[in-house]
Every structure is written in C-alpha cells, then in structure tokens.
mmCIF file of C-alpha atoms in Angstrom:
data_model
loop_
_atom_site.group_PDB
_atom_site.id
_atom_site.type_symbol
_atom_site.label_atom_id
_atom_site.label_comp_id
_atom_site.label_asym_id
_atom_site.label_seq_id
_atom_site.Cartn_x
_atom_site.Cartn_y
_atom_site.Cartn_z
ATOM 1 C CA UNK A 167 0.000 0.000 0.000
ATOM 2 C CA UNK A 168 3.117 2.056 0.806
ATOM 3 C CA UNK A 169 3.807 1.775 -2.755
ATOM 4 C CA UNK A 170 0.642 2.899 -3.850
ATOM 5 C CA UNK A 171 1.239 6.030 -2.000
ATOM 6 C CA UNK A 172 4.525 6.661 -3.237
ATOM 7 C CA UNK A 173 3.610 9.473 -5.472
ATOM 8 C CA UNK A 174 7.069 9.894 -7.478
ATOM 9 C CA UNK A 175 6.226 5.616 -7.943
ATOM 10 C CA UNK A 176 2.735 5.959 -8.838
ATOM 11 C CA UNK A 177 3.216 9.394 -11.367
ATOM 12 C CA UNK A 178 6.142 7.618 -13.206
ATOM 13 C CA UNK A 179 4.637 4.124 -13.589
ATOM 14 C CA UNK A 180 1.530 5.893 -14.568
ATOM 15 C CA UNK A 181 3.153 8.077 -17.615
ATOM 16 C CA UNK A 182 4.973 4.655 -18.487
ATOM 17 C CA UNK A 183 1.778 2.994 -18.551
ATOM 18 C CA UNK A 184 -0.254 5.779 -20.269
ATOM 19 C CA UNK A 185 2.916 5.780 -22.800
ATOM 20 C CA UNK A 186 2.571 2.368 -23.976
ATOM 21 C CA UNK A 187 -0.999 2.224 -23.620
ATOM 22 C CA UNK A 188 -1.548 5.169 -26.272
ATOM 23 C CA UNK A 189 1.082 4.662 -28.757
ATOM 24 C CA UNK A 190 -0.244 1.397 -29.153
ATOM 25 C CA UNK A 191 -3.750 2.478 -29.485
ATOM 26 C CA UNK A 192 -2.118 4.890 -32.249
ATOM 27 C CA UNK A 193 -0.461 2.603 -34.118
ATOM 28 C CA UNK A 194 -3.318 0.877 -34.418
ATOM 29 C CA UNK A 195 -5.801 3.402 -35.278
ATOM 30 C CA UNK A 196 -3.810 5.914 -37.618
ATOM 31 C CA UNK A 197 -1.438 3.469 -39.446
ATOM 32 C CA UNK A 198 -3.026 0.263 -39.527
ATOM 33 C CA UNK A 199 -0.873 -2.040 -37.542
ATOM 34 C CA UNK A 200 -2.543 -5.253 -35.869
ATOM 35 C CA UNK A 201 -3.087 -5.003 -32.230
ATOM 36 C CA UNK A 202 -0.157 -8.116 -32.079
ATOM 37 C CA UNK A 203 2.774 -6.088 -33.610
ATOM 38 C CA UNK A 204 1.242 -2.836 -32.302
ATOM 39 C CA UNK A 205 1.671 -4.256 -28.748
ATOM 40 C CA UNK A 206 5.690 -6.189 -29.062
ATOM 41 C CA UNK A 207 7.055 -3.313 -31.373
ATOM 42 C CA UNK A 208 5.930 -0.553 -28.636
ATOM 43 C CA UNK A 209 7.658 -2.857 -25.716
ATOM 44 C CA UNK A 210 10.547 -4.066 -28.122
ATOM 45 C CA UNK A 211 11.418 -0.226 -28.708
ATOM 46 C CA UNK A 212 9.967 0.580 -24.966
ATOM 47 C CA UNK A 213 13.162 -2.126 -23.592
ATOM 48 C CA UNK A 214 15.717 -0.168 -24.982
ATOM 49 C CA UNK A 215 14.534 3.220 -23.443
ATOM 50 C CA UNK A 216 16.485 4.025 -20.539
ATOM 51 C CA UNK A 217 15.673 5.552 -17.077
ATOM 52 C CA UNK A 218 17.405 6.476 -13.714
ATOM 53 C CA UNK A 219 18.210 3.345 -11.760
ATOM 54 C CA UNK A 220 15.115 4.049 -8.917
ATOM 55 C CA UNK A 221 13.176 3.945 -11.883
ATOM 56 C CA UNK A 222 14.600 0.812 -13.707
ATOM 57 C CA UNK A 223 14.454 -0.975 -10.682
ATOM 58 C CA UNK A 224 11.082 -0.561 -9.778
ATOM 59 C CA UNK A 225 9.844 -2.101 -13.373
ATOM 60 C CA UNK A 226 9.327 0.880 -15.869
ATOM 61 C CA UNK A 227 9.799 -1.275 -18.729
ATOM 62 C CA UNK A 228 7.327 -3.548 -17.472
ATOM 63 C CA UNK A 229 4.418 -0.677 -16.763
ATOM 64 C CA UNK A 230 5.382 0.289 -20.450
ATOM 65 C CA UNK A 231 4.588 -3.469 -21.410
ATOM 66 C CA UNK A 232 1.527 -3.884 -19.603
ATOM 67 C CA UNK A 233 0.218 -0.450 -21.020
ATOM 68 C CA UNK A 234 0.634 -2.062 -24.449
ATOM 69 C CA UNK A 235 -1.556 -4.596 -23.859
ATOM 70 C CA UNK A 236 -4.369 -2.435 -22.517
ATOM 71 C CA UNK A 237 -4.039 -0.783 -25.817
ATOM 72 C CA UNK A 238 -4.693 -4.095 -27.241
ATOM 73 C CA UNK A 239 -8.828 -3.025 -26.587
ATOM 74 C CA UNK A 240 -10.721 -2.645 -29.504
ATOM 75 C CA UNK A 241 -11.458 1.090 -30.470
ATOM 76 C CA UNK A 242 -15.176 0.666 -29.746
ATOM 77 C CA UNK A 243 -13.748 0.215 -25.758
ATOM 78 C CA UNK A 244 -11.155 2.696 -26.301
ATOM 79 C CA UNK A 245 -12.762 5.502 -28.066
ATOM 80 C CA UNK A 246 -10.371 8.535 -27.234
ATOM 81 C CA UNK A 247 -7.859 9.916 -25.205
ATOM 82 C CA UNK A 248 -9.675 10.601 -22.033
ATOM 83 C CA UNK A 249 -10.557 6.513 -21.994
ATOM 84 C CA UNK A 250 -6.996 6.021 -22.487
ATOM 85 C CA UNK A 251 -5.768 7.982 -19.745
ATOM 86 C CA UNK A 252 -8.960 6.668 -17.131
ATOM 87 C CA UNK A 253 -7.902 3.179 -18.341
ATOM 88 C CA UNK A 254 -4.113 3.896 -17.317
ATOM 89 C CA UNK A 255 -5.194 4.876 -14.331
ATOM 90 C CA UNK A 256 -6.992 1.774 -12.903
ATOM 91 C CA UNK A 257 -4.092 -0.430 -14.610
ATOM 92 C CA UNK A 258 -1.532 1.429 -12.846
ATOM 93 C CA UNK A 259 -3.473 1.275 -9.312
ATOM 94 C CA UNK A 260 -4.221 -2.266 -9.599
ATOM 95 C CA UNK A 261 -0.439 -2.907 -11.095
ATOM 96 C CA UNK A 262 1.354 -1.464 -7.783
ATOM 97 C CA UNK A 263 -1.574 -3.014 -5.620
ATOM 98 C CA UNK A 264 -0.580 -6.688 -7.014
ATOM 99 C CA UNK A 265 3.444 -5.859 -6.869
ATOM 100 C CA UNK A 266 4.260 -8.133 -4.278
ATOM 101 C CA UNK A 267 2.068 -11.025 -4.794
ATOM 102 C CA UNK A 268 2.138 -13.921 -7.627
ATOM 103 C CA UNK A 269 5.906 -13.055 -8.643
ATOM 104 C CA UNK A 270 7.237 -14.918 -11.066
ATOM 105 C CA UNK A 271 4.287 -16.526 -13.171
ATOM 106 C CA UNK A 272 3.909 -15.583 -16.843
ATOM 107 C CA UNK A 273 1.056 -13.531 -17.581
ATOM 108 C CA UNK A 274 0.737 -11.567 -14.863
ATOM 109 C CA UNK A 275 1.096 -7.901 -16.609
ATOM 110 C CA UNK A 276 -1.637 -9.474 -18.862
ATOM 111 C CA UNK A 277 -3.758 -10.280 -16.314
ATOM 112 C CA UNK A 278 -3.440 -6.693 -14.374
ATOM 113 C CA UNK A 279 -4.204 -4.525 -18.175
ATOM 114 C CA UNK A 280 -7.208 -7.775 -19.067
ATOM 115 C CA UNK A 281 -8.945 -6.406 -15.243
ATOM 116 C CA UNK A 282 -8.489 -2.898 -15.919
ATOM 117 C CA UNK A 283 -10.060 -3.091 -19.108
ATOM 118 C CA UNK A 284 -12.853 -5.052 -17.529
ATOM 119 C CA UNK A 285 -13.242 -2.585 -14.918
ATOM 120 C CA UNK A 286 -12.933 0.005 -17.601
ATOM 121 C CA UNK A 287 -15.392 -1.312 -19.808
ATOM 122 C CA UNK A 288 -17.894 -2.019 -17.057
ATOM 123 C CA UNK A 289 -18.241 1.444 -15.440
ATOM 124 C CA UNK A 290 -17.841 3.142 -18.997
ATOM 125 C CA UNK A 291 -21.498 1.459 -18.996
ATOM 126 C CA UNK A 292 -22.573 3.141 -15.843
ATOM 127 C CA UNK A 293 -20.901 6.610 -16.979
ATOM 128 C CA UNK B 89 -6.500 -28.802 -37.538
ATOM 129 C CA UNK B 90 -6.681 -25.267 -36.474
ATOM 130 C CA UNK B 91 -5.895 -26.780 -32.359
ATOM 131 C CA UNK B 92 -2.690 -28.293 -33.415
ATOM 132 C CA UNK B 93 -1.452 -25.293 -35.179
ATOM 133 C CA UNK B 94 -2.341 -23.276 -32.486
ATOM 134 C CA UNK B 95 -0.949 -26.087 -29.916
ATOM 135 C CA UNK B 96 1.946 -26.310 -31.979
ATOM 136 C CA UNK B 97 3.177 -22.268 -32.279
ATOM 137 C CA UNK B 98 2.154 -22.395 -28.408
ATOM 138 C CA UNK B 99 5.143 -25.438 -27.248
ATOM 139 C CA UNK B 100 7.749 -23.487 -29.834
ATOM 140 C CA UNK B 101 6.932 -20.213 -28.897
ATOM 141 C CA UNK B 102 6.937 -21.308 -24.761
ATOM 142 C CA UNK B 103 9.971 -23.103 -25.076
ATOM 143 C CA UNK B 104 11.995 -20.218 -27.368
ATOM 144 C CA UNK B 105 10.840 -17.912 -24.398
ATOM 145 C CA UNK B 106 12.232 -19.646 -22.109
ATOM 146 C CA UNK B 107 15.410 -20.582 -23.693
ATOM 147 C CA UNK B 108 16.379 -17.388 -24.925
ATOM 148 C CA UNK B 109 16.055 -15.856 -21.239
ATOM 149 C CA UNK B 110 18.154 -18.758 -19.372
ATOM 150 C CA UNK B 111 21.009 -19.078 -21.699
ATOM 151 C CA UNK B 112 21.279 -15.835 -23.575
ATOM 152 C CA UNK B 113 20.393 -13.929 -20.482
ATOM 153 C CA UNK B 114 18.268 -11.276 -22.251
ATOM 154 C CA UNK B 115 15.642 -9.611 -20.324
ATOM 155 C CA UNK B 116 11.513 -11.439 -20.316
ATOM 156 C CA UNK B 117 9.999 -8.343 -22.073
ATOM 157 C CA UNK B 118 12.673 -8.168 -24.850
ATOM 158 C CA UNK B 119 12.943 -11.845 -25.803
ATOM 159 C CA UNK B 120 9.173 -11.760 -25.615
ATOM 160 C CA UNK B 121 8.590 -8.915 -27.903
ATOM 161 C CA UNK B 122 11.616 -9.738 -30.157
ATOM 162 C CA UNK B 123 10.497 -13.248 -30.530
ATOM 163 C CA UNK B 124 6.643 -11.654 -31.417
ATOM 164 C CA UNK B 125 7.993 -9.796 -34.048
ATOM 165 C CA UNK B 126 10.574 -12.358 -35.604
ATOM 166 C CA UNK B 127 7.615 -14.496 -35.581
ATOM 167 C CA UNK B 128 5.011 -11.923 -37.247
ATOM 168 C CA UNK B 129 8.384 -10.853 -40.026
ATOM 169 C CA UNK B 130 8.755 -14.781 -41.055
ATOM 170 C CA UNK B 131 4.781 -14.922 -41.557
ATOM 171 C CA UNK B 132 4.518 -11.724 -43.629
ATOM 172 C CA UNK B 133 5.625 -12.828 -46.919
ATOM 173 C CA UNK B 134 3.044 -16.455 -46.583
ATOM 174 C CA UNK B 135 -0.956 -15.897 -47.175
ATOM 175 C CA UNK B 136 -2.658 -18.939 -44.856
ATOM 176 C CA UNK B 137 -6.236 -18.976 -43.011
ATOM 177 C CA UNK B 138 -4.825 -18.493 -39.591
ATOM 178 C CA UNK B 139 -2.201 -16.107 -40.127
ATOM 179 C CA UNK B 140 -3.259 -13.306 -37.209
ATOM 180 C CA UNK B 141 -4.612 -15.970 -34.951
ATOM 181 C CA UNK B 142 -1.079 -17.868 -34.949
ATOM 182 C CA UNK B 143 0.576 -14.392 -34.805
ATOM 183 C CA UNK B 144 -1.549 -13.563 -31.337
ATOM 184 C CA UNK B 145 -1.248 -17.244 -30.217
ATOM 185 C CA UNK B 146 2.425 -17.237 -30.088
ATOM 186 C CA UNK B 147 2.667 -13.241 -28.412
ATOM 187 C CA UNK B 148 0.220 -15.052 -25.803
ATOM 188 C CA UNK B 149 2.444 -18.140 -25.097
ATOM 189 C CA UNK B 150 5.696 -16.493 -24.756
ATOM 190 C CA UNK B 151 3.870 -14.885 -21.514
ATOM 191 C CA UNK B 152 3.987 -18.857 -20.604
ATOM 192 C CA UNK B 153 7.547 -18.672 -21.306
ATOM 193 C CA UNK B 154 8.459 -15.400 -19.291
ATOM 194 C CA UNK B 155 7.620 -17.161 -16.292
ATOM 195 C CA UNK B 156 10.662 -17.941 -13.483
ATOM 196 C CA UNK B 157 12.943 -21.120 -13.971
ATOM 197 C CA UNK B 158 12.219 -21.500 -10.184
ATOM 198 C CA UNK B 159 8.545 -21.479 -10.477
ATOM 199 C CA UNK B 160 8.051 -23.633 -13.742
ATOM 200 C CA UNK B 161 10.237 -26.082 -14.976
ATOM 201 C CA UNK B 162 10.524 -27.008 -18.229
ATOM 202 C CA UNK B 163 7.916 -29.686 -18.154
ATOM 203 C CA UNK B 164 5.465 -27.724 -16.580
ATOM 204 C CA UNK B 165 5.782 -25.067 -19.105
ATOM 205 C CA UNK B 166 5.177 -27.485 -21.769
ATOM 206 C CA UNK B 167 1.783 -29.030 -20.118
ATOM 207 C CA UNK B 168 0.998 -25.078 -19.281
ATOM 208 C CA UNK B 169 1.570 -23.981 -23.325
ATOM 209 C CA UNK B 170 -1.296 -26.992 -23.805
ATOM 210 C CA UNK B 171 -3.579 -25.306 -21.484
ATOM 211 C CA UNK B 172 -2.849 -22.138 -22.984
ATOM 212 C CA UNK B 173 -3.783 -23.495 -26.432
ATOM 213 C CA UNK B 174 -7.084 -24.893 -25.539
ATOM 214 C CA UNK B 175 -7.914 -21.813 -23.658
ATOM 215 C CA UNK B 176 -6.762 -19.337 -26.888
ATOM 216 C CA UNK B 177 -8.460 -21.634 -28.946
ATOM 217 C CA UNK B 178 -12.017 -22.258 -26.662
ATOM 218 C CA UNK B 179 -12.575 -19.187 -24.415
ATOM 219 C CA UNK B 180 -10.769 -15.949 -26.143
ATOM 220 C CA UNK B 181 -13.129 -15.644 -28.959
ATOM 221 C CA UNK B 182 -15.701 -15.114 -26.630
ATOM 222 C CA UNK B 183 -13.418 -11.854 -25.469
ATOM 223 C CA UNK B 184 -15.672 -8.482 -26.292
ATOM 224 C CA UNK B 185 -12.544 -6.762 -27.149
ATOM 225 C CA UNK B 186 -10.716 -6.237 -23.563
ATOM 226 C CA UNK B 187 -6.974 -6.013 -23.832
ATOM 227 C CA UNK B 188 -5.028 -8.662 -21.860
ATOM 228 C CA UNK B 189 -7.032 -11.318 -22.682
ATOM 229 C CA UNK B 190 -3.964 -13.104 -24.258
ATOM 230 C CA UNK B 191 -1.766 -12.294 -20.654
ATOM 231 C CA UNK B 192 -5.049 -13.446 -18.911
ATOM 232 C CA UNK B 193 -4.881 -17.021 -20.562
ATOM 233 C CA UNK B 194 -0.769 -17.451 -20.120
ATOM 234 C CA UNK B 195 -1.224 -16.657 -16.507
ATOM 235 C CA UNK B 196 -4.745 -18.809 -15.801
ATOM 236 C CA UNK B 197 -2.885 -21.449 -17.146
ATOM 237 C CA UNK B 198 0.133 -21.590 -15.433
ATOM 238 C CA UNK B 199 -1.796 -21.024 -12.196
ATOM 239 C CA UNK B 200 -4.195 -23.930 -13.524
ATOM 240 C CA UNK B 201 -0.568 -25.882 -14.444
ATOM 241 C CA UNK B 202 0.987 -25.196 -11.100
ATOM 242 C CA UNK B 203 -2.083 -25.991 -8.826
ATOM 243 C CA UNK B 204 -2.482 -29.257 -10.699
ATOM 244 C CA UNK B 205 1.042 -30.476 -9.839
ATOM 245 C CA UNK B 206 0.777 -29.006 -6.022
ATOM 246 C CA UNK B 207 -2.536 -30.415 -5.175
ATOM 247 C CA UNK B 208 -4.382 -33.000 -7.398
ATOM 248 C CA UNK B 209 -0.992 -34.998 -9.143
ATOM 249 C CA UNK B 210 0.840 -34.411 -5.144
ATOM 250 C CA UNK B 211 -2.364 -36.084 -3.258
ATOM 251 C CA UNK B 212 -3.329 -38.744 -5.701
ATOM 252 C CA UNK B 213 0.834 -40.258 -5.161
ATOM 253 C CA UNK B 214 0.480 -39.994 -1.706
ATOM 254 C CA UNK B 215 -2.446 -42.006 -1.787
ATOM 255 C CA UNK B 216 -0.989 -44.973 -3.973
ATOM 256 C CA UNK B 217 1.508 -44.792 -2.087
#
C-alpha cells in the first residue's frame, strides 16, 4: 500500500503505462498495424529506453509493457484519449496493488491490463 | 486442424521464451517482444487462413515462457503452453474486445498448471503410495 502512495512511484509508472498504452492504441488506429505487432514493437522499442536506476528498478519497462496490452482493446472500448488515460489509471493502481504477490508466473502484466479493461469497460457502462 | 497449429506455435513459442532468457540472459519483455515480431516478419511474406490468430497465439504463449525457472520447470511449461492453447483456442473468442485477454490465458494457465502439480498430481501419489 506504501507503494501505492509513493507518489514519485505511482506518477512515473503511470506516464509509463499511459505511454505504452496510447502509442499502441495509435499505431493501431492511424497506421493500420494489428493489435499483435502494435503491442511487441511498442515494448521491443519501450526495452531499450532508458531511465534512472530508482526507476529501472522498480519495473518501468514492465508498466510500459503492460500499457501495451491495454491498448490491445478494440477502439469501440477505447474511443479517445480521455478513456486512455482513465484506463491507465486503474491499470496502474491495480499494477502497484498486485506488486508483491504472484511473482514470477507468466502472464501476470496481462492479467493486471485484461482487469483494468474489464473494470474500464464495465463502469464506462454506468458513466 | 486449427488446435494443433495453435498447440503447436504455443510449445515453440513457450519453449523459445524460455530458452532465450536462461542461456542468452536477455531480459523477459525483450525476448518476448523480439520473438513476437521475428515471428510476425517470417509470416509476412506467406498468405494462410490463420495467419493473425497464430501471430496472437504465439505473443500469448511467450507470456507462458516469461515465467521464473524456479517457479516452472521445463515440463510444466510445456503441459501449461497446452492449457494455454485450448484456452486461446475455446474461451478468447468469446473476449468483447478487452486487452489482456492473451496475458489473462498465459497466466490462468500456469496457475491452472501449477495448482495441478501441487494439489491433485501431489495427493493422488500420496495415496498410492
């Protein structure tokens, strides 16, 4: 929970999140790539980006990768920017809420973007 | 036909994952992401039915193989990149859309994977024995 309330944690996981989550959305949308290589060219080219070492050890890359696969939601879910940034910020809530548990299994950054955009897609209903 | 393809890319793409990280020492995202799009540039120049389903099968099953050495061995990741398959193939096109879906089957099935070999496989040799 302290990490939740680390705000220099939360604001830079959250850009890193946002980042991948909307330049895969664009890639998508304005030059026709499929949600697949939209999503593992973002986090290819996201891997090589560097950061101070705070940063790189608390997981940057892997916010970046786990905003990619938010963007993986169709554009009828995702309709504009504002969705894009209210999606990032449930996926980077729940992302530093499940930190310390289930380490190590495959999937997990998956799993974290696939309940966000549930959670996402559910209230957008009651908006 | 369409299973075995999918089963297939699943075990190759699982086991790439995984060998890439443990002897080239490369980090999970990369060798995930590098294998996705060495995958997608070797099925551009081929027209087949299944071409974008094969392509999202094997970004979903190197998730399998991004998982710890210490939490699934080698044979676990193999039974898990089966469970994967069926699940790709049975329950994502149901999916309305929702990103994740293809992290949400890699990690459902190694949980399914590693609560198999911890509880049901562990209690029914105890028994025989």
């Amino acid at each position: 929970m302290n990490q939740v309330l680390d705000k220099k944690l939360f604001i830079s996981k959250f850009f890193a999140f946002f980042g991948g989550c909307f330049i895969c959305c664009m890639l998508q949308k304005e030059f026709g790539f499929s949600a697949v290589v939209a999503s593992a060219s973002t986090g290819f080219v996201g891997s090589f980006l560097h950061f101070p070492r705070f940063y790189e050890k608390n997981g940057l890359h892997s916010a970046i990768y786990a905003g990619t696969f938010a963007g993986m939601c169709s554009p009828q879910v995702l309709e504009n920017h504002y969705h894009v940034c209210v999606l990032s910020l449930i996926g980077v809530t729940l992302y530093l809420l499940s930190m310390p548990y289930v380490k190590g299994i495959g999937g997990k950054l998956g799993t974290i973007s696939f309940i966000s955009s549930l959670i996402f897609f559910l209230s957008k209903g009651a908006w | 036909m369409k299973l075995i393809l999918i089963m297939s890319v699943s075990i190759i793409s699982t086991q790439l994952t995984r060998w890439i990280i443990k002897e080239k020492e490369l980090s999970p995202i990369r060798t995930s992401t590098m294998l996705t799009l060495a995958f997608y540039l070797m099925t551009v120049p081929f027209e087949f039915e299944h071409k974008l389903l094969l392509q999202s099968a094997f970004l979903g099953a190197t998730f399998v193989g991004m998982s710890e050495t210490g939490k699934m061995s080698e044979k676990r990741l193999f039974w898990a990149s089966l469970v994967y398959a069926l699940i790709f193939n049975y329950v994502l096109p149901f999916n309305v859309g929702l990103g994740g879906a293809l992290g949400f089957a890699a990690f459902t099935s190694c949980l399914f994977v590693q609560f198999m070999r911890t509880h049901v496989i562990k209690v029914s040799t105890v028994k025989r024995n």
